[in-house]
């Protein structure tokens, strides 16, 4: 064999060895249009929603492939543009085939993956906890959650015995589901506490059982879906079970915008090393994602950066914190932003639109705490152009309460919301419910008004979907 053949053979062996650590994902669609798939990528071998990538899946039956490298089993979350989603427990060297059909994004062929996706996975752990709040005995709740865990693991036990599931994957599932049901117990106790206003002995036992016998510094916990939820519950248990707890002081700190700092300080006291890095980063990310621009997050991030200067989480956190810094340094020099005088004295919708006599209005009802409201602001430039062409003015009505007044004004300028602005007073707020036509007002909400002050459409399309014909 000549040198060229030897080199080619060695290269092939090396390639196979290197590639064997990668998991391979192939996605196809039975639909007639192309779609984008967003999927999570591991940060420091941890699971989180903080780092994502995306790919285009093309109609017509072809497969789109991506690869990822994992040292240990870890969940990968995949979601398309309209919200169809799934989780895969990915292992190094694994191959996973997914199909996007009319009703779901699903994994094909692998029994263990199908079972994994059938496990309860609510958007919030409290959604599962609320199902069990009628149980007031710590012992009964522990028995229930223990039996639920055993029931969930039984089919995986069978797969493991038949060598259809690796030991590493089985151990991950067992740990992850244990963490899930622990977090449920902690949240049931928390819900009892918030309802009663006090922590009785049974709820204290119930809450404490969520952490008994668990090493909260075990790094492998960071690869599970539910560890952050359990860590949050642990911090809340420490706060509310302490004999030195002062609820008045806690509420004061929350009102002063220091609630995230309170949590972070307990993290620093109770967690060490990698797990402290992981849950602190998750806390910062979740808080910043709400886009309430809390100034305290800047200081928390500065301390996080000092403790973990080489953290892979900086990739996701740094731009979010920069946005908060920019928010607090925003100039208020835009003359096209008008906050109406004496806005809280406006008691009716008729009085409000009367201030714009002879003008057509596109009204955006929003609040600083509303994520979807703020998502729509990315269409501002296109919206202003369309409204100008159709002869409309833009009026923003905030339903924020007095405590958020300062944040409301800051956010107007940070998002460059050109147009007129008011914050609804109590009477106007009540009338908005009547106009909406439901007992519960859902935002973002958009209204069009004609030049005579009459409502043309009480539920107009949102900016991202608004078309010229909607304004005729």
Tab-separated table of C-alpha atoms in Angstrom:
chain	number	residue	atom	x	y	z
A	1	UNK	CA	0.000	0.000	0.000
A	2	UNK	CA	1.520	3.355	-1.004
A	3	UNK	CA	1.811	6.404	1.263
A	4	UNK	CA	-1.211	8.118	-0.320
A	5	UNK	CA	-3.463	5.104	0.415
A	6	UNK	CA	-2.142	4.834	3.985
A	7	UNK	CA	-2.791	8.532	4.602
A	8	UNK	CA	-6.325	8.270	3.180
A	9	UNK	CA	-7.059	5.226	5.340
A	10	UNK	CA	-5.783	6.925	8.498
A	11	UNK	CA	-7.803	10.054	7.688
A	12	UNK	CA	-10.925	7.960	7.278
A	13	UNK	CA	-10.356	6.208	10.604
A	14	UNK	CA	-9.776	9.524	12.374
A	15	UNK	CA	-12.889	10.992	10.815
A	16	UNK	CA	-15.031	8.052	11.885
A	17	UNK	CA	-13.622	8.278	15.406
A	18	UNK	CA	-14.280	12.014	15.682
A	19	UNK	CA	-17.727	11.847	14.097
A	20	UNK	CA	-18.831	8.978	16.327
A	21	UNK	CA	-19.252	11.434	19.231
A	22	UNK	CA	-21.741	13.493	17.273
A	23	UNK	CA	-25.490	13.036	17.355
A	24	UNK	CA	-27.151	13.291	13.946
A	25	UNK	CA	-30.605	14.806	13.476
A	26	UNK	CA	-32.544	14.609	10.214
A	27	UNK	CA	-35.813	16.501	9.756
A	28	UNK	CA	-38.332	16.297	6.927
A	29	UNK	CA	-41.793	17.749	6.421
A	30	UNK	CA	-44.942	16.426	4.788
A	31	UNK	CA	-46.227	19.968	4.367
A	32	UNK	CA	-46.247	22.037	1.182
A	33	UNK	CA	-44.284	25.022	2.517
A	34	UNK	CA	-40.767	25.458	3.885
A	35	UNK	CA	-40.370	26.099	7.607
A	36	UNK	CA	-37.693	27.089	10.114
A	37	UNK	CA	-36.830	24.855	13.068
A	38	UNK	CA	-35.222	26.318	16.187
A	39	UNK	CA	-33.308	23.946	18.442
A	40	UNK	CA	-31.385	24.291	21.693
A	41	UNK	CA	-27.634	23.804	21.876
A	42	UNK	CA	-25.758	22.785	25.012
A	43	UNK	CA	-23.798	25.392	26.962
A	44	UNK	CA	-21.016	23.887	29.024
A	45	UNK	CA	-22.695	20.458	28.702
A	46	UNK	CA	-25.799	21.875	30.440
A	47	UNK	CA	-29.395	21.983	29.284
A	48	UNK	CA	-30.961	25.417	28.924
A	49	UNK	CA	-33.092	27.393	26.509
A	50	UNK	CA	-30.444	30.123	26.442
A	51	UNK	CA	-28.516	29.050	23.357
A	52	UNK	CA	-30.331	28.150	20.148
A	53	UNK	CA	-29.638	27.642	16.488
A	54	UNK	CA	-31.987	27.263	13.545
A	55	UNK	CA	-32.236	25.545	10.202
A	56	UNK	CA	-34.529	25.592	7.196
A	57	UNK	CA	-36.586	22.496	6.424
A	58	UNK	CA	-37.682	22.412	2.804
A	59	UNK	CA	-40.972	21.092	1.506
A	60	UNK	CA	-40.960	18.189	-0.891
A	61	UNK	CA	-39.832	15.269	1.229
A	62	UNK	CA	-36.103	15.932	1.435
A	63	UNK	CA	-34.255	15.730	4.737
A	64	UNK	CA	-32.410	18.569	6.453
A	65	UNK	CA	-29.558	17.347	8.650
A	66	UNK	CA	-27.658	18.899	11.548
A	67	UNK	CA	-25.175	17.443	14.001
A	68	UNK	CA	-24.250	18.182	17.597
A	69	UNK	CA	-21.576	16.896	19.937
A	70	UNK	CA	-22.528	15.654	23.421
A	71	UNK	CA	-20.455	14.059	26.144
A	72	UNK	CA	-23.476	12.754	28.064
A	73	UNK	CA	-27.218	12.406	27.387
A	74	UNK	CA	-28.920	15.794	27.278
A	75	UNK	CA	-32.362	17.023	26.156
A	76	UNK	CA	-32.612	18.941	22.895
A	77	UNK	CA	-35.726	21.071	22.412
A	78	UNK	CA	-36.938	21.640	18.847
A	79	UNK	CA	-39.739	23.965	17.749
A	80	UNK	CA	-41.048	25.241	14.445
A	81	UNK	CA	-42.403	28.725	13.685
A	82	UNK	CA	-45.991	28.028	14.760
A	83	UNK	CA	-45.086	26.322	18.041
A	84	UNK	CA	-45.114	22.611	17.216
A	85	UNK	CA	-42.340	21.194	19.356
A	86	UNK	CA	-40.684	18.132	20.794
A	87	UNK	CA	-37.818	17.049	23.052
A	88	UNK	CA	-35.144	14.529	22.155
A	89	UNK	CA	-32.859	12.947	24.733
A	90	UNK	CA	-29.724	13.049	22.604
A	91	UNK	CA	-26.635	10.882	23.090
A	92	UNK	CA	-23.264	10.937	21.407
A	93	UNK	CA	-23.367	8.868	18.254
A	94	UNK	CA	-27.175	8.783	18.248
A	95	UNK	CA	-29.249	9.188	15.087
A	96	UNK	CA	-32.658	10.826	15.294
A	97	UNK	CA	-35.232	11.175	12.553
A	98	UNK	CA	-38.037	13.735	12.918
A	99	UNK	CA	-41.054	14.530	10.774
A	100	UNK	CA	-43.060	17.760	10.798
A	101	UNK	CA	-46.645	16.891	9.924
A	102	UNK	CA	-49.894	18.815	10.010
A	103	UNK	CA	-50.402	18.458	13.726
A	104	UNK	CA	-46.995	17.861	15.338
A	105	UNK	CA	-43.230	17.545	15.221
A	106	UNK	CA	-42.483	13.944	16.117
A	107	UNK	CA	-39.595	11.496	16.496
A	108	UNK	CA	-39.734	8.423	14.315
A	109	UNK	CA	-38.824	4.843	15.116
A	110	UNK	CA	-37.214	4.963	18.549
A	111	UNK	CA	-39.535	3.598	21.240
A	112	UNK	CA	-37.583	5.239	24.074
A	113	UNK	CA	-37.836	8.653	22.419
A	114	UNK	CA	-41.578	8.263	21.869
A	115	UNK	CA	-42.039	7.380	25.557
A	116	UNK	CA	-39.789	10.270	26.606
A	117	UNK	CA	-42.014	12.714	24.729
A	118	UNK	CA	-45.140	11.314	26.366
A	119	UNK	CA	-43.887	12.239	29.854
A	120	UNK	CA	-45.575	15.270	31.455
A	121	UNK	CA	-43.676	18.388	30.425
A	122	UNK	CA	-45.757	21.465	31.296
A	123	UNK	CA	-44.636	24.958	30.336
A	124	UNK	CA	-44.490	25.785	34.051
A	125	UNK	CA	-44.015	23.350	36.930
A	126	UNK	CA	-46.873	25.075	38.785
A	127	UNK	CA	-49.290	23.759	36.129
A	128	UNK	CA	-48.662	20.206	37.345
A	129	UNK	CA	-48.520	21.286	40.998
A	130	UNK	CA	-51.974	22.879	40.774
A	131	UNK	CA	-53.449	19.430	40.055
A	132	UNK	CA	-52.363	18.212	43.496
A	133	UNK	CA	-53.065	21.152	45.807
A	134	UNK	CA	-55.999	19.280	47.371
A	135	UNK	CA	-53.440	16.977	49.048
A	136	UNK	CA	-52.540	18.486	52.420
A	137	UNK	CA	-50.557	15.596	53.912
A	138	UNK	CA	-46.822	15.555	53.184
A	139	UNK	CA	-46.785	11.764	53.456
A	140	UNK	CA	-49.660	11.346	50.990
A	141	UNK	CA	-48.074	13.669	48.444
A	142	UNK	CA	-44.747	11.865	48.724
A	143	UNK	CA	-46.501	8.533	48.176
A	144	UNK	CA	-48.397	9.883	45.171
A	145	UNK	CA	-45.363	11.418	43.483
A	146	UNK	CA	-43.323	8.303	44.248
A	147	UNK	CA	-45.921	6.079	42.587
A	148	UNK	CA	-46.106	8.472	39.601
A	149	UNK	CA	-42.335	8.237	39.229
A	150	UNK	CA	-42.389	4.424	39.378
A	151	UNK	CA	-45.196	4.312	36.794
A	152	UNK	CA	-43.273	6.577	34.420
A	153	UNK	CA	-40.046	4.585	34.746
A	154	UNK	CA	-41.613	1.134	34.305
A	155	UNK	CA	-41.597	1.088	30.472
A	156	UNK	CA	-38.021	2.400	30.459
A	157	UNK	CA	-37.045	-0.421	32.828
A	158	UNK	CA	-38.348	-2.869	30.230
A	159	UNK	CA	-36.439	-1.172	27.422
A	160	UNK	CA	-33.270	-1.209	29.507
A	161	UNK	CA	-33.629	-4.941	30.202
A	162	UNK	CA	-33.982	-5.576	26.450
A	163	UNK	CA	-30.891	-3.427	25.733
A	164	UNK	CA	-33.043	-0.972	23.741
A	165	UNK	CA	-31.982	1.906	25.967
A	166	UNK	CA	-28.451	2.749	27.076
A	167	UNK	CA	-27.539	2.783	30.752
A	168	UNK	CA	-26.535	6.466	30.495
A	169	UNK	CA	-29.867	7.448	28.928
A	170	UNK	CA	-31.820	5.420	31.486
A	171	UNK	CA	-29.962	7.028	34.386
A	172	UNK	CA	-30.621	10.477	32.943
A	173	UNK	CA	-34.353	9.826	32.583
A	174	UNK	CA	-34.559	8.426	36.107
A	175	UNK	CA	-32.788	11.463	37.550
A	176	UNK	CA	-34.759	13.955	35.454
A	177	UNK	CA	-38.146	12.538	36.428
A	178	UNK	CA	-37.120	12.405	40.089
A	179	UNK	CA	-36.214	16.114	39.840
A	180	UNK	CA	-39.558	16.825	38.164
A	181	UNK	CA	-41.656	15.244	40.920
A	182	UNK	CA	-39.500	16.810	43.612
A	183	UNK	CA	-40.134	20.207	42.035
A	184	UNK	CA	-43.862	19.438	41.934
A	185	UNK	CA	-43.856	18.715	45.700
A	186	UNK	CA	-42.040	21.949	46.388
A	187	UNK	CA	-44.492	23.920	44.267
A	188	UNK	CA	-47.542	22.319	45.892
A	189	UNK	CA	-46.218	23.476	49.277
A	190	UNK	CA	-45.526	26.942	47.849
A	191	UNK	CA	-49.080	27.204	46.492
A	192	UNK	CA	-50.446	26.178	49.902
A	193	UNK	CA	-48.258	28.840	51.521
A	194	UNK	CA	-49.394	31.629	49.194
A	195	UNK	CA	-53.037	30.691	49.743
A	196	UNK	CA	-52.794	30.512	53.549
A	197	UNK	CA	-50.269	33.293	54.071
A	198	UNK	CA	-48.317	31.062	56.437
A	199	UNK	CA	-46.243	27.897	56.327
A	200	UNK	CA	-47.694	25.171	58.558
A	201	UNK	CA	-45.837	22.053	59.653
A	202	UNK	CA	-47.265	19.709	56.999
A	203	UNK	CA	-46.371	22.096	54.196
A	204	UNK	CA	-42.913	22.574	55.685
A	205	UNK	CA	-42.384	18.773	55.579
A	206	UNK	CA	-43.819	18.634	52.074
A	207	UNK	CA	-41.519	21.376	50.841
A	208	UNK	CA	-38.438	20.002	52.591
A	209	UNK	CA	-39.056	16.561	51.061
A	210	UNK	CA	-38.290	18.079	47.658
A	211	UNK	CA	-34.603	18.375	48.605
A	212	UNK	CA	-34.057	15.621	51.192
A	213	UNK	CA	-31.327	13.202	50.169
A	214	UNK	CA	-30.398	15.179	47.050
A	215	UNK	CA	-26.940	16.594	46.457
A	216	UNK	CA	-27.808	20.005	44.984
A	217	UNK	CA	-24.152	20.422	43.941
A	218	UNK	CA	-24.212	17.370	41.647
A	219	UNK	CA	-23.178	18.787	38.261
A	220	UNK	CA	-25.215	16.238	36.317
A	221	UNK	CA	-28.398	17.934	37.617
A	222	UNK	CA	-27.658	20.835	35.263
A	223	UNK	CA	-28.289	18.568	32.266
A	224	UNK	CA	-31.909	17.950	33.281
A	225	UNK	CA	-35.005	19.861	32.217
A	226	UNK	CA	-36.240	20.684	35.716
A	227	UNK	CA	-33.217	21.455	37.884
A	228	UNK	CA	-33.614	25.229	37.656
A	229	UNK	CA	-37.246	24.952	38.804
A	230	UNK	CA	-36.142	22.851	41.779
A	231	UNK	CA	-33.338	25.296	42.618
A	232	UNK	CA	-35.831	28.188	42.587
A	233	UNK	CA	-38.109	26.218	44.908
A	234	UNK	CA	-35.146	25.533	47.217
A	235	UNK	CA	-34.374	29.251	47.484
A	236	UNK	CA	-38.027	30.059	48.200
A	237	UNK	CA	-38.119	27.360	50.875
A	238	UNK	CA	-35.078	28.891	52.559
A	239	UNK	CA	-36.674	32.334	52.451
A	240	UNK	CA	-40.149	31.453	53.678
A	241	UNK	CA	-39.241	28.776	56.223
A	242	UNK	CA	-36.688	30.952	57.987
A	243	UNK	CA	-37.750	32.057	61.484
A	244	UNK	CA	-36.183	35.435	60.658
A	245	UNK	CA	-38.369	35.963	57.595
A	246	UNK	CA	-39.901	39.447	57.419
A	247	UNK	CA	-42.622	39.446	54.754
A	248	UNK	CA	-42.842	43.227	54.918
A	249	UNK	CA	-39.134	43.502	54.145
A	250	UNK	CA	-39.438	41.015	51.260
A	251	UNK	CA	-42.281	43.025	49.743
A	252	UNK	CA	-40.280	46.214	50.198
A	253	UNK	CA	-37.288	44.726	48.370
A	254	UNK	CA	-39.567	43.537	45.571
A	255	UNK	CA	-41.103	47.009	45.298
A	256	UNK	CA	-37.624	48.560	45.133
A	257	UNK	CA	-36.647	46.291	42.244
A	258	UNK	CA	-34.307	44.080	44.277
A	259	UNK	CA	-36.103	40.723	44.131
A	260	UNK	CA	-33.634	39.167	41.654
A	261	UNK	CA	-30.784	40.362	43.871
A	262	UNK	CA	-32.365	38.612	46.849
A	263	UNK	CA	-32.503	35.308	44.963
A	264	UNK	CA	-28.974	35.740	43.617
A	265	UNK	CA	-27.513	36.384	47.061
A	266	UNK	CA	-29.036	33.134	48.323
A	267	UNK	CA	-27.654	31.280	45.296
A	268	UNK	CA	-24.175	32.574	46.149
A	269	UNK	CA	-24.568	31.498	49.767
A	270	UNK	CA	-25.979	28.010	49.125
A	271	UNK	CA	-24.522	26.874	45.792
A	272	UNK	CA	-20.935	26.517	44.647
A	273	UNK	CA	-18.965	26.061	41.469
A	274	UNK	CA	-20.644	24.933	38.287
A	275	UNK	CA	-24.165	24.668	39.692
A	276	UNK	CA	-23.969	28.244	40.991
A	277	UNK	CA	-22.850	29.357	37.539
A	278	UNK	CA	-25.696	27.473	35.863
A	279	UNK	CA	-28.614	28.615	38.003
A	280	UNK	CA	-27.333	32.212	38.229
A	281	UNK	CA	-27.099	32.386	34.453
A	282	UNK	CA	-30.585	30.906	34.084
A	283	UNK	CA	-31.967	33.453	36.566
A	284	UNK	CA	-30.350	36.362	34.733
A	285	UNK	CA	-31.563	35.081	31.380
A	286	UNK	CA	-35.162	34.507	32.506
A	287	UNK	CA	-35.344	37.944	34.135
A	288	UNK	CA	-33.809	39.753	31.160
A	289	UNK	CA	-36.061	37.858	28.760
A	290	UNK	CA	-39.106	39.558	30.319
A	291	UNK	CA	-37.711	42.852	28.992
A	292	UNK	CA	-38.698	44.777	32.095
A	293	UNK	CA	-35.159	46.207	32.056
A	294	UNK	CA	-34.549	45.911	35.800
A	295	UNK	CA	-31.440	47.901	36.624
A	296	UNK	CA	-30.444	45.411	39.330
A	297	UNK	CA	-29.618	42.870	36.605
A	298	UNK	CA	-26.644	45.003	35.539
A	299	UNK	CA	-25.093	44.677	39.005
A	300	UNK	CA	-25.922	40.969	39.267
A	301	UNK	CA	-24.289	40.331	35.909
A	302	UNK	CA	-21.193	42.279	36.940
A	303	UNK	CA	-20.793	40.011	39.974
A	304	UNK	CA	-21.508	36.922	37.860
A	305	UNK	CA	-18.796	38.021	35.384
A	306	UNK	CA	-16.299	38.486	38.203
A	307	UNK	CA	-16.996	34.990	39.528
A	308	UNK	CA	-17.148	33.262	36.131
A	309	UNK	CA	-15.086	35.274	33.616
A	310	UNK	CA	-14.806	32.352	31.173
A	311	UNK	CA	-18.427	31.194	31.413
A	312	UNK	CA	-19.986	29.990	28.139
A	313	UNK	CA	-23.190	31.691	29.306
A	314	UNK	CA	-21.708	35.121	28.505
A	315	UNK	CA	-22.502	34.423	24.863
A	316	UNK	CA	-26.226	34.655	25.624
A	317	UNK	CA	-26.205	37.038	28.569
A	318	UNK	CA	-23.890	39.826	27.412
A	319	UNK	CA	-26.137	41.217	24.630
A	320	UNK	CA	-29.201	41.072	26.906
A	321	UNK	CA	-27.461	43.024	29.668
A	322	UNK	CA	-26.151	45.503	27.106
A	323	UNK	CA	-29.746	46.138	26.045
A	324	UNK	CA	-30.664	46.896	29.667
A	325	UNK	CA	-27.743	49.321	29.956
A	326	UNK	CA	-28.814	51.025	26.732
A	327	UNK	CA	-32.356	51.251	28.058
A	328	UNK	CA	-31.231	53.182	31.133
A	329	UNK	CA	-29.020	55.455	29.029
A	330	UNK	CA	-31.693	56.256	26.436
A	331	UNK	CA	-32.074	59.896	25.383
A	332	UNK	CA	-35.537	61.461	25.610
A	333	UNK	CA	-35.028	63.860	22.717
A	334	UNK	CA	-37.492	62.377	20.189
A	335	UNK	CA	-40.087	65.091	19.472
A	336	UNK	CA	-42.351	62.544	17.752
A	337	UNK	CA	-43.045	60.877	21.099
A	338	UNK	CA	-45.890	62.665	22.864
A	339	UNK	CA	-47.117	61.802	26.355
A	340	UNK	CA	-50.523	63.445	26.726
A	341	UNK	CA	-50.975	66.000	29.492
A	342	UNK	CA	-53.087	64.981	32.489
A	343	UNK	CA	-53.622	61.532	31.013
A	344	UNK	CA	-54.865	59.994	34.260
A	345	UNK	CA	-57.795	62.422	34.282
A	346	UNK	CA	-59.171	60.940	31.034
A	347	UNK	CA	-62.152	58.931	32.279
A	348	UNK	CA	-63.663	57.573	29.056
A	349	UNK	CA	-62.703	56.240	25.655
A	350	UNK	CA	-64.876	58.929	24.035
A	351	UNK	CA	-62.986	61.668	25.859
A	352	UNK	CA	-59.689	60.159	24.786
A	353	UNK	CA	-60.446	59.876	21.065
A	354	UNK	CA	-62.072	63.314	21.247
A	355	UNK	CA	-58.590	64.746	21.728
A	356	UNK	CA	-57.843	63.549	18.191
A	357	UNK	CA	-60.919	65.006	16.525
A	358	UNK	CA	-60.991	64.491	12.764
A	359	UNK	CA	-58.117	61.967	12.829
A	360	UNK	CA	-58.108	58.252	12.204
A	361	UNK	CA	-56.400	56.231	14.945
A	362	UNK	CA	-54.651	52.899	15.228
A	363	UNK	CA	-54.603	52.139	18.969
A	364	UNK	CA	-52.151	49.787	20.650
A	365	UNK	CA	-53.217	48.622	24.139
A	366	UNK	CA	-50.159	47.248	25.897
A	367	UNK	CA	-48.181	47.018	29.170
A	368	UNK	CA	-44.522	46.962	30.115
A	369	UNK	CA	-44.865	43.456	31.581
A	370	UNK	CA	-46.389	42.000	28.390
A	371	UNK	CA	-43.796	40.075	26.378
A	372	UNK	CA	-45.931	39.621	23.218
A	373	UNK	CA	-46.706	43.364	23.255
A	374	UNK	CA	-43.009	44.160	23.157
A	375	UNK	CA	-42.372	41.533	20.477
A	376	UNK	CA	-44.665	43.468	18.149
A	377	UNK	CA	-42.546	46.614	18.500
A	378	UNK	CA	-40.026	45.121	16.081
A	379	UNK	CA	-42.527	45.959	13.327
A	380	UNK	CA	-42.569	49.661	14.278
A	381	UNK	CA	-40.839	50.996	11.179
A	382	UNK	CA	-43.133	49.123	8.790
A	383	UNK	CA	-46.168	50.068	10.908
A	384	UNK	CA	-45.395	53.787	10.873
A	385	UNK	CA	-44.934	53.727	7.105
A	386	UNK	CA	-48.249	51.925	6.549
A	387	UNK	CA	-50.204	54.185	8.921
A	388	UNK	CA	-48.746	57.287	7.299
A	389	UNK	CA	-49.780	56.056	3.850
A	390	UNK	CA	-53.330	55.344	5.043
A	391	UNK	CA	-53.689	58.584	7.016
A	392	UNK	CA	-53.695	57.124	10.540
A	393	UNK	CA	-52.108	58.334	13.760
A	394	UNK	CA	-50.713	55.947	16.349
A	395	UNK	CA	-51.991	56.028	19.925
A	396	UNK	CA	-50.576	53.822	22.673
A	397	UNK	CA	-52.669	53.052	25.773
A	398	UNK	CA	-50.754	51.429	28.624
A	399	UNK	CA	-52.642	49.516	31.314
A	400	UNK	CA	-49.662	49.594	33.699
A	401	UNK	CA	-50.386	50.552	37.294
A	402	UNK	CA	-48.794	53.477	39.142
A	403	UNK	CA	-45.856	51.378	40.373
A	404	UNK	CA	-44.711	50.911	36.785
A	405	UNK	CA	-45.137	54.532	35.707
A	406	UNK	CA	-41.408	55.263	35.571
A	407	UNK	CA	-40.641	52.039	33.730
A	408	UNK	CA	-43.474	52.842	31.281
A	409	UNK	CA	-41.960	56.193	30.339
A	410	UNK	CA	-38.467	54.712	30.013
A	411	UNK	CA	-39.744	51.915	27.802
A	412	UNK	CA	-41.510	54.329	25.447
A	413	UNK	CA	-38.188	55.957	24.595
A	414	UNK	CA	-36.160	52.749	24.682
A	415	UNK	CA	-38.412	51.213	22.019
A	416	UNK	CA	-38.690	54.503	20.126
A	417	UNK	CA	-42.491	54.370	20.199
A	418	UNK	CA	-43.296	57.416	18.102
A	419	UNK	CA	-46.904	58.491	18.557
A	420	UNK	CA	-49.143	59.621	21.399
A	421	UNK	CA	-49.183	57.914	24.788
A	422	UNK	CA	-51.360	57.643	27.868
A	423	UNK	CA	-51.527	55.354	30.860
A	424	UNK	CA	-55.135	54.373	31.550
A	425	UNK	CA	-56.712	55.532	34.784
A	426	UNK	CA	-59.215	53.441	36.709
A	427	UNK	CA	-62.371	54.552	34.849
A	428	UNK	CA	-60.849	54.249	31.388
A	429	UNK	CA	-59.433	50.868	32.350
A	430	UNK	CA	-62.936	49.645	33.213
A	431	UNK	CA	-64.342	50.893	29.909
A	432	UNK	CA	-61.614	49.106	27.975
A	433	UNK	CA	-62.910	45.831	29.402
A	434	UNK	CA	-66.386	46.683	28.050
A	435	UNK	CA	-65.001	47.489	24.601
A	436	UNK	CA	-62.947	44.297	24.552
A	437	UNK	CA	-66.148	42.348	25.095
A	438	UNK	CA	-64.938	39.829	27.631
A	439	UNK	CA	-64.464	39.543	31.374
A	440	UNK	CA	-60.740	39.179	30.783
A	441	UNK	CA	-58.768	41.704	28.733
A	442	UNK	CA	-56.004	40.080	26.694
A	443	UNK	CA	-53.085	42.087	25.342
A	444	UNK	CA	-51.592	43.035	22.968
A	445	UNK	CA	-54.844	44.436	21.638
A	446	UNK	CA	-55.406	46.788	18.722
A	447	UNK	CA	-58.328	49.066	17.808
A	448	UNK	CA	-58.992	51.241	14.760
A	449	UNK	CA	-61.074	54.418	15.070
A	450	UNK	CA	-62.413	56.569	12.229
A	451	UNK	CA	-62.156	60.336	11.899
A	452	UNK	CA	-65.533	60.727	13.663
A	453	UNK	CA	-64.279	58.965	16.781
A	454	UNK	CA	-66.232	55.764	16.078
A	455	UNK	CA	-64.647	52.347	16.491
A	456	UNK	CA	-64.167	50.704	13.085
A	457	UNK	CA	-62.688	47.462	14.371
A	458	UNK	CA	-62.420	46.641	18.063
A	459	UNK	CA	-60.008	43.772	17.328
A	460	UNK	CA	-57.736	44.930	14.513
A	461	UNK	CA	-54.788	42.841	13.284
A	462	UNK	CA	-51.528	43.268	15.169
A	463	UNK	CA	-48.691	45.227	13.481
A	464	UNK	CA	-46.900	42.142	12.175
A	465	UNK	CA	-50.067	41.062	10.297
A	466	UNK	CA	-51.581	44.446	9.439
A	467	UNK	CA	-52.309	45.051	5.744
A	468	UNK	CA	-53.478	48.176	3.878
A	469	UNK	CA	-56.921	46.642	3.321
A	470	UNK	CA	-57.343	46.342	7.115
A	471	UNK	CA	-57.280	50.146	7.333
A	472	UNK	CA	-59.726	50.987	4.530
